[in-house]
Short mmCIF file of C-alpha atoms and ligand atoms in Angstrom, two decimals:
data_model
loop_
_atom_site.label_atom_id
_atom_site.label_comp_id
_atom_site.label_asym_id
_atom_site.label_seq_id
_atom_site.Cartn_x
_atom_site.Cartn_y
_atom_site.Cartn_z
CA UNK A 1 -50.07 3.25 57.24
CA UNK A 2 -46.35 5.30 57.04
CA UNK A 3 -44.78 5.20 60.22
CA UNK A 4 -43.29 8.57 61.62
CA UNK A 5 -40.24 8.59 64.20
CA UNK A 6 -40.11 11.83 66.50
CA UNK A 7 -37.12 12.25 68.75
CA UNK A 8 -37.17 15.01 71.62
CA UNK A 9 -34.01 15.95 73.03
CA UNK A 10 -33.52 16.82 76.82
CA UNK A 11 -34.24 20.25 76.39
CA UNK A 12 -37.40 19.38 74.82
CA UNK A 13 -38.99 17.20 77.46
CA UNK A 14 -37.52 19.81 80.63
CA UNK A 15 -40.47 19.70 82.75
CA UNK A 16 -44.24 19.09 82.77
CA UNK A 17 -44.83 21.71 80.93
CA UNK A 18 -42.66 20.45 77.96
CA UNK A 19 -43.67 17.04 78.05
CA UNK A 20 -47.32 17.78 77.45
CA UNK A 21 -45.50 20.16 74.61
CA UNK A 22 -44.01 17.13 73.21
CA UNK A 23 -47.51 15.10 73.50
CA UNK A 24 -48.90 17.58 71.41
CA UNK A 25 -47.11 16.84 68.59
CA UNK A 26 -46.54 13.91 69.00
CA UNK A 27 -50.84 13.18 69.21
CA UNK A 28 -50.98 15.53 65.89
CA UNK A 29 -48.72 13.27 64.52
CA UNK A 30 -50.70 9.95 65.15
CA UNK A 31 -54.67 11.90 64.87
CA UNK A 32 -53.51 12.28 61.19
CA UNK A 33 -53.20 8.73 60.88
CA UNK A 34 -49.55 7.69 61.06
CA UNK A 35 -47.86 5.40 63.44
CA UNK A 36 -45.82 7.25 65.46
CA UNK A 37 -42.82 5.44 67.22
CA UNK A 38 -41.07 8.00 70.01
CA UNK A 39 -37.60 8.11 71.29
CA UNK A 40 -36.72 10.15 74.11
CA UNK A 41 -33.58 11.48 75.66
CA UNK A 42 -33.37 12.04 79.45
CA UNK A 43 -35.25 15.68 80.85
CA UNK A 44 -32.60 18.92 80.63
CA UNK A 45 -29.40 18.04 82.11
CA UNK A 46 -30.19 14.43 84.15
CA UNK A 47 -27.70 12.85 82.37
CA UNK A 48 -24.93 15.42 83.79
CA UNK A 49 -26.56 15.01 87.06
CA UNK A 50 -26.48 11.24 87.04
CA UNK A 51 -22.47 11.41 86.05
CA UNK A 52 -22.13 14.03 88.66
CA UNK A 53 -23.98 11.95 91.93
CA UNK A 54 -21.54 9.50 90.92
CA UNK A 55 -18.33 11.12 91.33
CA UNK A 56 -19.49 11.98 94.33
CA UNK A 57 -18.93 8.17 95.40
CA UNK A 58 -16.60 7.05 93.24
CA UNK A 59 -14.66 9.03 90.47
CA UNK A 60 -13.15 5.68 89.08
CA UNK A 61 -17.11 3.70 88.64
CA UNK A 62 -16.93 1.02 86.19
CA UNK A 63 -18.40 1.60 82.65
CA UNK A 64 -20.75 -0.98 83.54
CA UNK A 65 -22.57 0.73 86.83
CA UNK A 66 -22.47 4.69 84.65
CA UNK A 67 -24.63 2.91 81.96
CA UNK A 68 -26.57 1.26 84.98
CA UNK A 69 -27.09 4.66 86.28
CA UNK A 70 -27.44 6.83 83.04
CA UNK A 71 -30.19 4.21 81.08
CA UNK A 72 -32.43 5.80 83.88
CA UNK A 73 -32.74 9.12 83.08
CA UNK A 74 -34.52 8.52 79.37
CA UNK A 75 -36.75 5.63 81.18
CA UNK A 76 -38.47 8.54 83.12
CA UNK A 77 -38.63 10.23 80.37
CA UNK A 78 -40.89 7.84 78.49
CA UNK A 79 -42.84 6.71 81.21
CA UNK A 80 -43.71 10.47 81.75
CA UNK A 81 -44.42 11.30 78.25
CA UNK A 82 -46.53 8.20 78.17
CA UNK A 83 -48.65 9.54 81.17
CA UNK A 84 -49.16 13.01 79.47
CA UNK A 85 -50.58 10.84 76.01
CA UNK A 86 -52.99 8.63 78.58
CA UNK A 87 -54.12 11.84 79.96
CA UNK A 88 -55.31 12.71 76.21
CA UNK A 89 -57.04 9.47 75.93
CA UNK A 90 -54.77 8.25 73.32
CA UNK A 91 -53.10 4.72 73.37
CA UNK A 92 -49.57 4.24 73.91
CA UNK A 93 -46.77 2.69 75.63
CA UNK A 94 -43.72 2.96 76.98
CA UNK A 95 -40.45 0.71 76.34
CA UNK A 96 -36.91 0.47 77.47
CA UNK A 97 -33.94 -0.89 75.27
CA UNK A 98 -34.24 -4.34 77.04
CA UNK A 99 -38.10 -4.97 76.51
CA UNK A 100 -37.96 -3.70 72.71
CA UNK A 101 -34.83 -6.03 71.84
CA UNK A 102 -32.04 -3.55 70.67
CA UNK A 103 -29.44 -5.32 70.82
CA UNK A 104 -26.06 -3.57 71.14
CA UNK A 105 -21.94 -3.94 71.32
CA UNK A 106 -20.74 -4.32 74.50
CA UNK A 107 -18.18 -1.35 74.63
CA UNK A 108 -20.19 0.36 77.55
CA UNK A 109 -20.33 4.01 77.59
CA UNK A 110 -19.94 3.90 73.52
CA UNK A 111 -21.95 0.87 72.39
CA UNK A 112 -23.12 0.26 68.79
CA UNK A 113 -26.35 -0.68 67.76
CA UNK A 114 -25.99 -4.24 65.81
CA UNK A 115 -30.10 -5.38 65.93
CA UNK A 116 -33.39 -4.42 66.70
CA UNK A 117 -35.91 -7.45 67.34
CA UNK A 118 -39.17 -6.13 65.56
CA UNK A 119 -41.68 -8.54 66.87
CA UNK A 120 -42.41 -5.89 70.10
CA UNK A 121 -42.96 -2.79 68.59
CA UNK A 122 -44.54 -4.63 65.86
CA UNK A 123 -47.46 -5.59 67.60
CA UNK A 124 -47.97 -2.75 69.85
CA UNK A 125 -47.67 -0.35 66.33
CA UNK A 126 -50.65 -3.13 64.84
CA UNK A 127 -52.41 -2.25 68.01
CA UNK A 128 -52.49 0.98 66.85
CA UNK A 129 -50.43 2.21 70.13
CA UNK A 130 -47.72 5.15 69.85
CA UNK A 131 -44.53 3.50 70.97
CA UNK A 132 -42.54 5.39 73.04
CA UNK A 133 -38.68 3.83 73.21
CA UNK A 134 -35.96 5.02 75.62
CA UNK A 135 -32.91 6.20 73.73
CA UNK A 136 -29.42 6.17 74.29
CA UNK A 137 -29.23 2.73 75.26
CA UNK A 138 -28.86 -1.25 74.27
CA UNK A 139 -28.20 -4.63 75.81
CA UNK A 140 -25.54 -6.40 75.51
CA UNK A 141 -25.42 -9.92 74.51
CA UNK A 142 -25.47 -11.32 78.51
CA UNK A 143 -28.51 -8.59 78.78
CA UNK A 144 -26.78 -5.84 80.17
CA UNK A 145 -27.60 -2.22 79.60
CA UNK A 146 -25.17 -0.07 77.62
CA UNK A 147 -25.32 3.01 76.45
CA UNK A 148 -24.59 4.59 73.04
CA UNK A 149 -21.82 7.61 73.74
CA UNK A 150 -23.55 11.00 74.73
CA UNK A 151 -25.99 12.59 72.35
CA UNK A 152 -26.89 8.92 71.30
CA UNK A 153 -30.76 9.05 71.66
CA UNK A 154 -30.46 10.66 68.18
CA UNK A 155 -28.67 7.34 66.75
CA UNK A 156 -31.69 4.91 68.71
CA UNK A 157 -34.15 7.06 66.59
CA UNK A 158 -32.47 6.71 63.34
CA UNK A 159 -31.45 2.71 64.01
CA UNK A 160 -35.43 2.48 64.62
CA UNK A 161 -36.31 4.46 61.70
CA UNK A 162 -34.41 2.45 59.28
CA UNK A 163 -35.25 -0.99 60.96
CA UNK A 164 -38.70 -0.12 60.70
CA UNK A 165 -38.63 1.24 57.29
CA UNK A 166 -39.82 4.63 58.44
CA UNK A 167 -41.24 7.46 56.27
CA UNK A 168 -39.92 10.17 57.93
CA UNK A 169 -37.46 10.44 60.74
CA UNK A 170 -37.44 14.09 62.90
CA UNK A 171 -35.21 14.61 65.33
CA UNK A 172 -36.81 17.84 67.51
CA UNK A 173 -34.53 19.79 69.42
CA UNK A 174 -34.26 23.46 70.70
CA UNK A 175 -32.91 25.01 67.42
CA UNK A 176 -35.15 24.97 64.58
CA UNK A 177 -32.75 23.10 62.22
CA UNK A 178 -29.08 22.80 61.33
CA UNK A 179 -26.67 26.01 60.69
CA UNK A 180 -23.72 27.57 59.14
CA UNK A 181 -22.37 27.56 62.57
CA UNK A 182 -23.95 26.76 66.18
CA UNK A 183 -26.73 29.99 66.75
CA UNK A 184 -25.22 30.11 70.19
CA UNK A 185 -21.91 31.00 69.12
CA UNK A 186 -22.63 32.93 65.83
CA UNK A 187 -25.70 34.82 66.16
CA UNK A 188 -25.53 35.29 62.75
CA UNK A 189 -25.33 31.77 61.62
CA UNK A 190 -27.81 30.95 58.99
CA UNK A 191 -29.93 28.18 58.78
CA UNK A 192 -30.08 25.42 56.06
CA UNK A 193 -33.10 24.16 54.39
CA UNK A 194 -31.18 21.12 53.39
CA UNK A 195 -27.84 19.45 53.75
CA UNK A 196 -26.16 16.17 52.76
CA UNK A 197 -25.53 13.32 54.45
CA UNK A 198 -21.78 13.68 53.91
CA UNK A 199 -21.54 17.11 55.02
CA UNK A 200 -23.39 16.61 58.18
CA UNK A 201 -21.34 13.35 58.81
CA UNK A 202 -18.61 15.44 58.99
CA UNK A 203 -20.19 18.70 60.84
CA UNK A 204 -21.62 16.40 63.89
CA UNK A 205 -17.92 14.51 63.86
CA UNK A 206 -16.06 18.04 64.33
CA UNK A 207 -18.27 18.65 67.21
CA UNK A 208 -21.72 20.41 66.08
CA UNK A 209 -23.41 18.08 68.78
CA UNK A 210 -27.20 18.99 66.89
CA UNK A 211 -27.21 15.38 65.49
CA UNK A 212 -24.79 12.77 66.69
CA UNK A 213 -22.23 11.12 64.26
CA UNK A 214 -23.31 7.52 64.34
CA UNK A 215 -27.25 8.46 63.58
CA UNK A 216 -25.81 10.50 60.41
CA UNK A 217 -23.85 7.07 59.62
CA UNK A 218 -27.15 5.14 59.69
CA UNK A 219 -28.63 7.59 57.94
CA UNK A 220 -26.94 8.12 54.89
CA UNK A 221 -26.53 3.60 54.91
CA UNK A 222 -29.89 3.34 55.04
CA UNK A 223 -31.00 6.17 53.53
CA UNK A 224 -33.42 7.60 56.18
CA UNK A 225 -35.05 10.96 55.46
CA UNK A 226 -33.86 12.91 58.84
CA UNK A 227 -35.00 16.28 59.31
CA UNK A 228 -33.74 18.67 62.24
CA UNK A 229 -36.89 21.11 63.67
CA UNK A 230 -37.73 22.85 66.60
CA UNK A 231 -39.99 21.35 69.38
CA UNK A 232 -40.79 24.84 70.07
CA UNK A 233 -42.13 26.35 66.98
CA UNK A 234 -43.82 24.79 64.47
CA UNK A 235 -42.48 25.90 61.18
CA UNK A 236 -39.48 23.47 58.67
CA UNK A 237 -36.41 22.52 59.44
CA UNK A 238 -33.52 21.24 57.56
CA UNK A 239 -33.85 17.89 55.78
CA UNK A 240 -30.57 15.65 56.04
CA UNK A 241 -30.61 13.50 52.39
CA UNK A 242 -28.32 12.87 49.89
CA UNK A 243 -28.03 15.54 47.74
CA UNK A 244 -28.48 19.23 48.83
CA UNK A 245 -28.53 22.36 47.05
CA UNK A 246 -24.97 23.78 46.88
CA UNK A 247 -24.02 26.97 49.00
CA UNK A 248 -22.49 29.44 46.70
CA UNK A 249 -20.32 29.78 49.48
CA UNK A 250 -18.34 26.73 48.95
CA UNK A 251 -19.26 25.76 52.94
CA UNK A 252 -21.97 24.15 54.15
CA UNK A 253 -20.89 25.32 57.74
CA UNK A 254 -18.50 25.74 60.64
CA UNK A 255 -18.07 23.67 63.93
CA UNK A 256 -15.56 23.33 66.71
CA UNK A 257 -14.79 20.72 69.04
CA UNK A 258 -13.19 21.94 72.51
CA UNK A 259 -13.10 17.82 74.06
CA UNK A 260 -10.17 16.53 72.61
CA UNK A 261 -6.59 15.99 74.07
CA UNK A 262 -3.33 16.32 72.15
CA UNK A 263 -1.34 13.28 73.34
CA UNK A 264 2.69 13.23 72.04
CA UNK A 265 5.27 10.51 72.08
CA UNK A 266 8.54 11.98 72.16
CA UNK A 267 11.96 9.64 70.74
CA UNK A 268 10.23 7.09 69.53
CA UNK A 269 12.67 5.18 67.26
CA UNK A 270 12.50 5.58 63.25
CA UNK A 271 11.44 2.18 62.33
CA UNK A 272 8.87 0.13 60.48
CA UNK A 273 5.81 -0.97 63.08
CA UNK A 274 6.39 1.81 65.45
CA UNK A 275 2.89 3.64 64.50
CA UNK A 276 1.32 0.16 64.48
CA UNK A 277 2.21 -0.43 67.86
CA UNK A 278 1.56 2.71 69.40
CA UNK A 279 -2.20 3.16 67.89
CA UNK A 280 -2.71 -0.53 68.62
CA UNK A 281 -2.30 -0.41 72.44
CA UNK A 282 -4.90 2.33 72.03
CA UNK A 283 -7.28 0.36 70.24
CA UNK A 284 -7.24 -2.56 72.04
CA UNK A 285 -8.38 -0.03 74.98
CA UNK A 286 -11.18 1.28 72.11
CA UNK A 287 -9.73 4.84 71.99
CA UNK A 288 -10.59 6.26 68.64
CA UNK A 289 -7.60 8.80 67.77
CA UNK A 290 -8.39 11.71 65.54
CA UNK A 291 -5.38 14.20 63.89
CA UNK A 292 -2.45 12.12 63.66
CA UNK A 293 1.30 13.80 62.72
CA UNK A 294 4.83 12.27 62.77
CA UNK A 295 7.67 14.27 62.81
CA UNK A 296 11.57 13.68 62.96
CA UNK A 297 12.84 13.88 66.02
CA UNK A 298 16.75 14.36 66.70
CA UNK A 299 19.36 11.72 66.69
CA UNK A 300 17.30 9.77 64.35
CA UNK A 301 14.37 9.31 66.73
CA UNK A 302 10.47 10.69 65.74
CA UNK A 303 7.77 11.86 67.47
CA UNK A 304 4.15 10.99 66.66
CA UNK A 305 1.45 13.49 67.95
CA UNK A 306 -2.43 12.42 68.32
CA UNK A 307 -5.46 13.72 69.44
CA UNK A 308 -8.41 11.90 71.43
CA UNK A 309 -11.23 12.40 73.42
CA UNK A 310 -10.65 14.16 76.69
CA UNK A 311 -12.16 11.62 78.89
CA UNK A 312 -9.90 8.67 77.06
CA UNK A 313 -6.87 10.81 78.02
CA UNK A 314 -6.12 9.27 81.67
CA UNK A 315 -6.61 5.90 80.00
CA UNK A 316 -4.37 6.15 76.94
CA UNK A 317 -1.36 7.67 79.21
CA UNK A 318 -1.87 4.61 81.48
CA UNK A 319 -1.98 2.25 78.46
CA UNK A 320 0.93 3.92 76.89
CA UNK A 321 3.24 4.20 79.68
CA UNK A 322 2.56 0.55 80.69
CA UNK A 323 4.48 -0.18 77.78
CA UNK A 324 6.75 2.06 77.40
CA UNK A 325 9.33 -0.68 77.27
CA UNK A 326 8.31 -2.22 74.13
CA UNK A 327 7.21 0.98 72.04
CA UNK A 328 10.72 2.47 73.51
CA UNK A 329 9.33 6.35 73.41
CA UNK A 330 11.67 8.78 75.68
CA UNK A 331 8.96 10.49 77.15
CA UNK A 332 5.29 11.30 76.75
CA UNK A 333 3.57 14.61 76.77
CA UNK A 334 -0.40 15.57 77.00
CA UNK A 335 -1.92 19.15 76.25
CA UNK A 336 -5.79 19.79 77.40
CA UNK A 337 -6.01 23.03 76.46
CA UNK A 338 -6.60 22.46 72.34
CA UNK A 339 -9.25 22.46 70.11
CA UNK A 340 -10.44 22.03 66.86
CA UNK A 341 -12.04 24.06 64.04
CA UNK A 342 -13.33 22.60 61.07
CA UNK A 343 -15.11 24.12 57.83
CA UNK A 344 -17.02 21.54 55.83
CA UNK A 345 -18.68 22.02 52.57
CA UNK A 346 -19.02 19.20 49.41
CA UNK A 347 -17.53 23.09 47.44
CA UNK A 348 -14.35 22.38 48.87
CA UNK A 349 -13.18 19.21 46.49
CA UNK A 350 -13.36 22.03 43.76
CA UNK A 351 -12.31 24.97 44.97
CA UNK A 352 -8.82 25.19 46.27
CA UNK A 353 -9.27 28.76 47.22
CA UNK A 354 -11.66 27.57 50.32
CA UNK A 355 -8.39 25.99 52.42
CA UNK A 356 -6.68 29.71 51.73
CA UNK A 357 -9.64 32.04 52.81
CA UNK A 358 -9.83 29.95 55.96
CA UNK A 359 -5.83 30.25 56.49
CA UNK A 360 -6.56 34.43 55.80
CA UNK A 361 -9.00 34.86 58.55
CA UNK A 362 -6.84 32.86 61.31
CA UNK A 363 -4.01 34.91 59.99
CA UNK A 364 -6.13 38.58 60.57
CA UNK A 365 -7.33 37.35 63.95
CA UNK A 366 -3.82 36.82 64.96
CA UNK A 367 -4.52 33.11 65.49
CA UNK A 368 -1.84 30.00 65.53
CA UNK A 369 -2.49 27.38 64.27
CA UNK A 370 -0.45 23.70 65.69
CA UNK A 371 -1.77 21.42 63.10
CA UNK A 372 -3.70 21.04 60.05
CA UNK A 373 -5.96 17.68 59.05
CA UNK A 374 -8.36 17.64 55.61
CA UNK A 375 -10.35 15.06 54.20
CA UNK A 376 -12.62 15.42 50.79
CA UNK A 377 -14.96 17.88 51.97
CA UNK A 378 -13.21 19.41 55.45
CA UNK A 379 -10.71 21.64 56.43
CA UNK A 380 -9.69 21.25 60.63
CA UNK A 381 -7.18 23.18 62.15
CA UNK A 382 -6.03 22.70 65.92
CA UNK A 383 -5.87 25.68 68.09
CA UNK A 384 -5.20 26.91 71.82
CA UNK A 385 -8.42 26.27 73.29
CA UNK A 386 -8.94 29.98 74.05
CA UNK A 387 -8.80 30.73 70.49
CA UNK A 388 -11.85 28.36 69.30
CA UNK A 389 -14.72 30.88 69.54
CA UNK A 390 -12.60 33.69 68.45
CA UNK A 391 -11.70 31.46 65.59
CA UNK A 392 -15.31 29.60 64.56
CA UNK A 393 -16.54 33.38 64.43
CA UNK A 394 -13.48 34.75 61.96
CA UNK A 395 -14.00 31.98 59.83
CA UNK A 396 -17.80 32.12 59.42
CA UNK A 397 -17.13 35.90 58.62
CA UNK A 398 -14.95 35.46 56.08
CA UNK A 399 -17.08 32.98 54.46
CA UNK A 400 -20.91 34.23 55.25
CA UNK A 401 -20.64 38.10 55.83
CA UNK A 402 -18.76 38.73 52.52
CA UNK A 403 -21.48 37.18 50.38
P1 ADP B 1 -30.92 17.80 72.18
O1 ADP B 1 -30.92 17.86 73.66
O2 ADP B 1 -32.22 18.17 71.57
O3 ADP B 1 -30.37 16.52 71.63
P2 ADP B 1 -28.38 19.11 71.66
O4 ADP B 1 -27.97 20.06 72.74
O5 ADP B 1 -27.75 17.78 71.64
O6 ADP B 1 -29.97 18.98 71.70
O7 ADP B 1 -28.17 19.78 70.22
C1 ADP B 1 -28.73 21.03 69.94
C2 ADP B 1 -27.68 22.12 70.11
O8 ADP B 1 -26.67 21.95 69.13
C3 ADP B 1 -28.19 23.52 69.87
O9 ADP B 1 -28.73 24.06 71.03
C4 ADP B 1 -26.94 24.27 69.39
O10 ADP B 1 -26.39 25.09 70.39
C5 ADP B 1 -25.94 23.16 69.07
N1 ADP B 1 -25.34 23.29 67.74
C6 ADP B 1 -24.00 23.15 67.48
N2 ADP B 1 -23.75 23.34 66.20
C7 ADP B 1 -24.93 23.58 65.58
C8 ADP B 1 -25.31 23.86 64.23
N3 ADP B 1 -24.41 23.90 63.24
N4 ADP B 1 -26.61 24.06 63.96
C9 ADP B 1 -27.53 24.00 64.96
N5 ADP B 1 -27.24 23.76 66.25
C10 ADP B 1 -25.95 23.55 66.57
N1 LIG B 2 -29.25 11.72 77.63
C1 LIG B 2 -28.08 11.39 76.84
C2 LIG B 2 -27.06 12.52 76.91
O1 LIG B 2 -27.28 13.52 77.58
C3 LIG B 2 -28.41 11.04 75.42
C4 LIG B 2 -28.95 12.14 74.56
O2 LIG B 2 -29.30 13.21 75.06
O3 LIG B 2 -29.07 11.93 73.34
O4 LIG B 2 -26.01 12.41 76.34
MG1 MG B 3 -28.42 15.82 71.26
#
């Protein structure tokens, strides 16, 4: 029998009333005769409520005790959903992280999925039982519960899907698929029947949070068919694979990312191993950096300019400054108020026109750009924070209106 995967996101499993939603289709899925395996995210915004109740008590908790805490909210979640399937008469059960055997890093707060024992789920799926799984979290090799980074219930479903050799993985949400831009933001965004893995690697990296990075890693590794679709209307979505029809705009779409930090080290000195040291205290403390520039300083000195993730910030000035001694830097500046715009689009290798018409609508909206970053198929540009939405909508103009 193929096995389906269905992933609800918070917004999808709200209250009552959306949970029995989500048993709906979820029991379609399984009276059709598929195994269904479930992962579930934690109900609206519990996982913002859970950080919040504990920085009421202590704003400096260990990574350990937030995973503790956060692991609950998707275990309610599943145990709820798993009610609302009993009350149809159909068998199921429940699991969290720990009973199923996925067996994660131990970088708490942004763990990595590295196994998932099958024997579990296995047997409950030969039962002929849906299988609902908490996502967002692992255990750690001493058994301890981590979780995944936030959005990470999408990268549980996809690890499942591949370990399990899935037909089909859909991640439901409360947009009916992927678009040009986020819907929220752009009203006139459009929606894509398909996209490739690469592109969408790079569109949930820049910040379009619909699918998280790591479950568009797994993806495209282990080639999973992912499709994005609504939880609240029932008609397609837009399938993730890897190859997808060409816009004839040259973009595939437009996101911005408004949590990073812009972190500077000012008089370093000019010599070989000074960008070794510097981004290895940071790794050691697992802070991924992003845009990276070096410039030359005065008096023979450089500065090197990096962005991270806003909550890392408070840890990579400690790390830094501890040794500020042996990466002899004269001073070190921070800047909260950035953020990043990105256009992606596999059109962009071959067209070096795409870069310019970008550049042309910051320049009509009057916006500065600090610093410029490309890859293959992405253009990013770093902003004043209070130019990001101002700037996403310019840019998906210029590309998507003049068609
Ligand atoms: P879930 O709780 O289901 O995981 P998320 O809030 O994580 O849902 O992701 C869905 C949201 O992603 C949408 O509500 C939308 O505002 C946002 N989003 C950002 N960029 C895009 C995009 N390009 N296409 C669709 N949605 C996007
Ligand atoms: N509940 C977690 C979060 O809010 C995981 C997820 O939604 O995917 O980040
Ligand atoms: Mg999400």
């Amino acid at each position: 029998m193929s096995l389906i995967v269905q992933k609800f996101g918070g917004s999808s499993v709200r209250d009552a009333v959306r949970i029995k939603n989500v048993a709906r289709i979820i029991a379609e899925t399984y009276l059709q005769g598929h195994d269904v395996m479930v992962v579930l995210s934690a109900q609206g915004d519990t996982t913002d409520d859970l950080i919040a109740k504990a920085e009421e008590i202590n704003v400096h908790a260990s990574k350990r005790e937030m995973d503790m805490l956060l692991a609950t909210g998707e275990q309610i979640s599943v145990a709820l959903c798993a009610m609302a399937l009993e009350a149809m008469g159909l068998p199921c059960v429940s699991l969290a992280a720990w009973q199923v055997g996925i067996h994660s890093t131990s970088v708490h707060g942004d763990a990595r999925i590295k196994k998932i024992d099958p024997d579990r789920i296995q047997a409950e799926l030969d039962s002929h039982r849906i299988v609902l799984v908490t996502g967002f979290q692992g255990t750690n090799r001493r058994g301890d519960v981590t979780t995944l980074g936030r959005g990470g219930s999408d990268t549980s479903a996809v690890a499942l899907a591949a370990a399990f050799h899935a037909e089909l993985c859909q991640i439901y949400t409360d947009v009916d698929g992927v678009y040009t831009a986020d819907p929220r933001l752009v009203p006139d965004a459009r929606k894509l029947q398909e996209i490739t893995y690469d592109e969408m690697l790079e569109l949930a990296s820049q910040g379009a949070q619909v699918l998280h990075n790591r479950s568009v890693e797994l993806a495209k590794k282990f080639r999973v068919n992912l499709e994005v679709l609504s939880s609240l209307e029932h008609k397609p979505g837009t399938k993730v694979k890897e190859v997808a029809k060409v816009e004839k705009t040259n973009i595939a779409g437009v996101a911005k990312d408004t949590s990073i930090a812009r972190v500077a080290l000012i008089g370093l000195q000019h010599n070989p191993g000074v960008a070794f040291k510097v981004f290895d205290v940071l790794s050691r403390k697992n802070i991924n950096v992003d845009v990276i520039l070096q410039s030359i300083g005065r008096e023979n000195t450089k500065d090197i300019s990096f962005t991270i993730h806003k909550k890392d910030l408070r840890e990579a000035e400690d790390a830094l400054n501890a040794q500020k001694d042996t990466l002899c830097f004269d001073h070190l500046e921070t800047d909260e108020h950035i953020g990043k715009v990105s256009i992606v689009g596999a059109g962009l290798m071959s067209n070096s026109g795409v870069a310019a018409r970008m550049f042309e609508a910051l320049y009509e909206a009057g916006i500065n750009i600090q610093m410029i970053n490309t890859s293959e198929i992405r253009v990013s540009v770093l902003l004043d924070e209070e130019d990001v939405n101002r700037a996403v909508r310019a840019i998906h103009a210029k590309f998507f209106d003049e068609m």
